[in-house]
Short mmCIF file of C-alpha atoms in Angstrom, two decimals:
data_model
loop_
_atom_site.label_atom_id
_atom_site.label_comp_id
_atom_site.label_asym_id
_atom_site.label_seq_id
_atom_site.Cartn_x
_atom_site.Cartn_y
_atom_site.Cartn_z
CA GLN A 1 -24.08 13.22 -24.88
CA ASP A 2 -27.63 14.00 -23.87
CA GLY A 3 -28.14 12.78 -20.33
CA LEU A 4 -28.11 9.76 -18.03
CA ASN A 5 -30.51 6.95 -18.96
CA ARG A 6 -31.82 4.34 -16.51
CA TYR A 7 -33.42 1.17 -17.83
CA ASP A 8 -35.59 -0.96 -15.51
CA GLY A 9 -36.26 -3.78 -17.97
CA TYR A 10 -39.31 -2.12 -19.49
CA SER A 11 -38.62 1.53 -20.10
CA PHE A 12 -36.04 4.29 -19.79
CA LYS A 13 -35.92 7.22 -17.41
CA THR A 14 -33.64 10.05 -18.51
CA TYR A 15 -31.87 12.43 -16.15
CA ARG A 16 -30.76 15.77 -17.59
CA ASN A 17 -29.44 19.07 -16.40
CA ASN A 18 -31.95 21.75 -15.47
CA PRO A 19 -30.14 25.10 -15.09
CA ILE A 20 -32.61 26.35 -12.48
CA ASP A 21 -32.51 23.17 -10.36
CA THR A 22 -29.25 22.47 -8.50
CA THR A 23 -30.35 18.91 -7.65
CA THR A 24 -30.22 17.81 -11.30
CA LEU A 25 -27.31 16.42 -13.32
CA SER A 26 -24.41 18.89 -13.62
CA ASN A 27 -24.09 18.41 -17.40
CA ASN A 28 -25.71 16.24 -20.07
CA ASN A 29 -22.43 15.08 -21.67
CA ILE A 30 -21.29 12.04 -19.66
CA ASN A 31 -17.91 10.31 -19.78
CA SER A 32 -18.02 7.86 -16.86
CA ILE A 33 -20.32 6.23 -14.29
CA CYS A 34 -19.30 4.53 -11.04
CA GLU A 35 -21.29 3.02 -8.15
CA ASP A 36 -20.07 3.37 -4.56
CA SER A 37 -20.53 0.95 -1.65
CA SER A 38 -23.80 2.67 -0.66
CA GLY A 39 -25.35 2.26 -4.09
CA ASN A 40 -24.93 5.91 -5.04
CA LEU A 41 -23.92 6.68 -8.62
CA TRP A 42 -21.00 9.00 -9.38
CA VAL A 43 -21.26 10.53 -12.82
CA GLY A 44 -18.36 12.28 -14.52
CA THR A 45 -19.41 14.94 -17.01
CA TRP A 46 -17.93 17.68 -19.15
CA ASN A 47 -18.91 20.20 -16.48
CA GLY A 48 -18.57 18.75 -13.01
CA LEU A 49 -19.05 15.57 -11.03
CA SER A 50 -22.55 14.49 -10.02
CA MET A 51 -23.53 12.04 -7.27
CA LEU A 52 -26.98 10.50 -7.64
CA SER A 53 -28.25 9.56 -4.19
CA ARG A 54 -29.93 6.16 -4.09
CA ALA A 55 -31.98 7.32 -1.10
CA THR A 56 -33.32 10.64 -2.45
CA GLY A 57 -33.07 10.19 -6.22
CA GLN A 58 -31.47 13.63 -6.43
CA PHE A 59 -28.03 14.78 -7.53
CA LYS A 60 -25.33 16.47 -5.49
CA ASN A 61 -22.88 18.27 -7.72
CA TYR A 62 -19.19 18.99 -7.27
CA TYR A 63 -17.39 21.69 -9.22
CA HIS A 64 -13.96 23.24 -9.45
CA ASN A 65 -13.48 26.29 -7.24
CA PRO A 66 -10.26 28.22 -8.03
CA ILE A 67 -9.98 29.53 -4.48
CA ASN A 68 -10.59 26.16 -2.81
CA PRO A 69 -7.70 23.65 -3.16
CA TYR A 70 -9.97 20.88 -1.85
CA SER A 71 -12.57 21.28 -4.57
CA LEU A 72 -12.65 19.26 -7.77
CA SER A 73 -9.41 19.94 -9.69
CA SER A 74 -11.27 20.57 -12.96
CA ASN A 75 -14.85 20.51 -14.18
CA ARG A 76 -13.89 18.27 -17.11
CA VAL A 77 -14.18 14.74 -15.66
CA PHE A 78 -12.94 11.82 -17.76
CA ASN A 79 -13.15 8.84 -15.41
CA VAL A 80 -14.57 7.89 -12.01
CA TYR A 81 -13.31 4.70 -10.35
CA ARG A 82 -13.97 2.93 -7.03
CA ASP A 83 -11.19 0.75 -5.67
CA SER A 84 -11.47 -2.23 -3.28
CA TYR A 85 -11.11 0.06 -0.26
CA GLY A 86 -14.20 1.96 -1.36
CA THR A 87 -12.18 5.02 -2.34
CA ILE A 88 -13.56 7.10 -5.19
CA TRP A 89 -10.93 8.33 -7.67
CA VAL A 90 -11.77 11.05 -10.17
CA LYS A 91 -9.61 11.70 -13.24
CA THR A 92 -10.08 15.25 -14.47
CA LEU A 93 -8.44 17.43 -17.09
CA ASP A 94 -5.88 18.72 -14.58
CA ALA A 95 -5.24 15.97 -12.03
CA LEU A 96 -6.33 12.76 -10.35
CA ASP A 97 -8.56 13.49 -7.36
CA LYS A 98 -9.19 11.28 -4.35
CA TYR A 99 -12.56 11.83 -2.70
CA ASP A 100 -12.54 12.22 1.09
CA PRO A 101 -15.99 11.26 2.45
CA GLN A 102 -15.15 12.59 5.94
CA THR A 103 -14.77 16.15 4.68
CA ASP A 104 -16.82 15.80 1.48
CA SER A 105 -13.86 17.21 -0.42
CA PHE A 106 -11.01 16.12 -2.71
CA ILE A 107 -7.29 15.50 -2.40
CA ARG A 108 -5.50 16.37 -5.63
CA PHE A 109 -2.56 14.63 -7.27
CA PRO A 110 -1.47 17.17 -9.88
CA HIS A 111 1.46 17.19 -12.31
CA TYR A 112 4.65 17.51 -10.31
CA SER A 113 8.22 17.55 -11.62
CA ASP A 114 9.31 15.10 -8.92
CA PRO A 115 9.16 11.66 -10.66
CA PHE A 116 8.08 9.93 -7.44
CA SER A 117 4.96 12.08 -7.07
CA PHE A 118 4.24 12.73 -10.72
CA LEU A 119 0.88 12.25 -12.36
CA SER A 120 2.10 12.84 -15.83
CA ASP A 121 -0.54 13.26 -18.47
CA ASN A 122 -3.76 15.21 -18.19
CA TYR A 123 -5.86 13.50 -20.87
CA ASN A 124 -5.57 9.73 -20.62
CA PHE A 125 -7.73 8.17 -17.92
CA THR A 126 -7.03 4.44 -17.56
CA ILE A 127 -7.33 3.43 -13.88
CA TYR A 128 -6.94 -0.17 -12.71
CA GLU A 129 -6.60 -2.03 -9.41
CA ASP A 130 -5.00 -5.47 -9.49
CA SER A 131 -5.59 -8.52 -7.25
CA LYS A 132 -2.95 -7.27 -4.78
CA LYS A 133 -4.89 -4.03 -4.43
CA ARG A 134 -2.21 -2.05 -6.23
CA LEU A 135 -3.61 0.99 -8.01
CA TRP A 136 -2.32 1.76 -11.50
CA VAL A 137 -2.97 4.75 -13.73
CA GLY A 138 -2.20 4.78 -17.45
CA THR A 139 -1.20 8.06 -19.05
CA LYS A 140 0.37 9.31 -22.27
CA ASP A 141 3.63 9.78 -20.40
CA GLY A 142 4.06 6.40 -18.74
CA LEU A 143 2.56 3.93 -16.29
CA MET A 144 1.89 5.21 -12.77
CA TYR A 145 1.80 3.16 -9.56
CA PHE A 146 0.21 4.61 -6.43
CA ASP A 147 2.04 3.91 -3.17
CA ARG A 148 -0.75 3.96 -0.60
CA GLN A 149 1.61 4.20 2.38
CA LEU A 150 3.50 7.21 1.03
CA GLY A 151 0.50 8.69 -0.75
CA LEU A 152 2.63 9.27 -3.87
CA PHE A 153 2.86 8.02 -7.43
CA LYS A 154 5.82 6.25 -8.99
CA ARG A 155 6.27 6.39 -12.75
CA TYR A 156 7.49 3.69 -15.12
CA SER A 157 8.53 5.27 -18.40
CA HIS A 158 10.12 4.19 -21.66
CA ASN A 159 13.90 4.28 -21.79
CA PRO A 160 15.34 3.81 -25.31
CA ASN A 161 18.57 2.50 -23.76
CA ASN A 162 16.85 -0.10 -21.59
CA SER A 163 15.14 -3.03 -23.32
CA LYS A 164 13.45 -3.99 -20.04
CA SER A 165 11.63 -0.68 -19.68
CA ILE A 166 8.06 -0.26 -20.88
CA SER A 167 7.93 -0.25 -24.69
CA ASP A 168 6.08 3.06 -24.99
CA ASN A 169 4.85 5.81 -22.67
CA ARG A 170 1.40 6.01 -24.22
CA VAL A 171 -0.59 3.56 -22.10
CA LYS A 172 -3.89 2.47 -23.65
CA HIS A 173 -5.10 -0.27 -21.29
CA ILE A 174 -4.15 -2.17 -18.10
CA TYR A 175 -5.31 -5.74 -17.37
CA GLU A 176 -4.47 -8.60 -14.99
CA ASP A 177 -5.06 -12.20 -16.08
CA THR A 178 -5.84 -15.23 -13.90
CA HIS A 179 -2.11 -16.04 -13.73
CA ASN A 180 -1.59 -12.68 -11.98
CA ASN A 181 0.25 -11.28 -14.98
CA LEU A 182 -0.19 -7.54 -15.34
CA TRP A 183 -0.47 -6.59 -19.01
CA ILE A 184 0.10 -3.05 -20.22
CA ALA A 185 -1.19 -2.18 -23.69
CA THR A 186 0.57 0.76 -25.30
CA ALA A 187 0.68 2.61 -28.60
CA ASN A 188 3.83 0.65 -29.44
CA GLY A 189 3.67 -2.86 -28.04
CA LEU A 190 2.19 -5.08 -25.36
CA ASN A 191 4.07 -5.35 -22.05
CA ARG A 192 4.06 -7.87 -19.20
CA PHE A 193 5.13 -6.32 -15.91
CA LEU A 194 7.57 -8.27 -13.73
CA PRO A 195 6.96 -7.03 -10.16
CA ASP A 196 10.06 -8.54 -8.54
CA SER A 197 12.47 -6.68 -10.81
CA GLU A 198 10.07 -3.85 -11.74
CA THR A 199 10.85 -4.46 -15.40
CA PHE A 200 8.84 -5.36 -18.49
CA ILE A 201 8.78 -8.08 -21.14
CA ARG A 202 7.88 -6.51 -24.46
CA TYR A 203 5.80 -7.97 -27.29
CA LEU A 204 6.23 -5.66 -30.26
CA GLY A 205 4.34 -5.50 -33.50
CA LYS A 206 5.97 -7.41 -36.39
CA PRO A 207 3.69 -7.18 -39.46
CA ASN A 208 5.49 -9.92 -41.42
CA SER A 209 5.83 -12.43 -38.58
CA PRO A 210 2.96 -14.97 -38.26
CA ASN A 211 3.63 -15.58 -34.55
CA SER A 212 3.84 -11.94 -33.47
CA LEU A 213 1.46 -9.05 -33.13
CA ARG A 214 0.77 -7.61 -36.56
CA SER A 215 0.58 -4.15 -35.05
CA GLY A 216 2.20 -2.54 -32.04
CA LEU A 217 -0.79 -0.30 -31.46
CA VAL A 218 -2.56 -2.30 -28.76
CA ASN A 219 -5.89 -0.93 -27.52
CA VAL A 220 -7.27 -3.59 -25.19
CA VAL A 221 -6.43 -6.89 -23.46
CA PHE A 222 -9.03 -9.42 -22.23
CA GLN A 223 -9.06 -12.98 -20.91
CA ASP A 224 -12.14 -15.02 -21.74
CA SER A 225 -13.86 -17.76 -19.72
CA GLN A 226 -11.66 -20.42 -21.34
CA GLY A 227 -8.50 -18.68 -20.17
CA GLU A 228 -7.57 -17.38 -23.61
CA LEU A 229 -5.79 -14.02 -23.59
CA LEU A 230 -7.01 -11.84 -26.44
CA ILE A 231 -5.29 -8.69 -27.63
CA GLY A 232 -7.10 -6.08 -29.66
CA THR A 233 -4.93 -4.02 -32.01
CA ASN A 234 -5.56 -1.64 -34.87
CA GLU A 235 -4.73 -4.53 -37.23
CA GLY A 236 -7.02 -7.20 -35.84
CA LEU A 237 -7.41 -9.52 -32.86
CA ALA A 238 -4.52 -11.66 -31.60
CA ARG A 239 -4.49 -14.64 -29.23
CA PHE A 240 -1.56 -15.12 -26.86
CA ASP A 241 -0.15 -18.64 -26.48
CA TYR A 242 0.94 -19.03 -22.85
CA GLU A 243 2.89 -22.24 -23.46
CA LYS A 244 4.95 -20.81 -26.33
#
């Protein structure tokens, strides 16, 4: 909350905003840091997006401009992510932005009513690219998949009448294991996505069952070097048994 700190193994150098110097950090409160293919750092802050040039050591700042639809969609930046194609994605308060290096501007994916081009929630910021280079975005209103060919998002949402839908719309974390299973952690259950049928297998919290998750509130999923899948919940850590 008070600047960007660089450690070289011996000491720290701190970068902060200087209101009279436009080549400094846009804001001292930082939410996310991402490195691009050129070694430049993209820094998401509470007041703009800053790019620290590896060559010059100076910042270039991007802000929202209400009269420019190709500017940053909002100055409140929650997450910055680089996918395998080198594309920089910026999750802001109002939309998901795709950075266009050719024009040095942004393409916005705001909140549409059309479910096939709908980026639903404006606060959550989970972004994940799987081994098949599919881009996923977790929101508080479902799981979003980005169709690169169409340039649109498709939403997977909870349906109380369909047991094969995602267990809850509030997505907390997205993770792919070494078996190419895509796991979706939600506020009410863990889900394994089945790509062929575009459905989900649910693992719900059952406090009194020794072989189930004690809690459905799943925050994070991680596979360790031994291949063990670990699930972090608000009632402890669980280990998933693949064989059973």
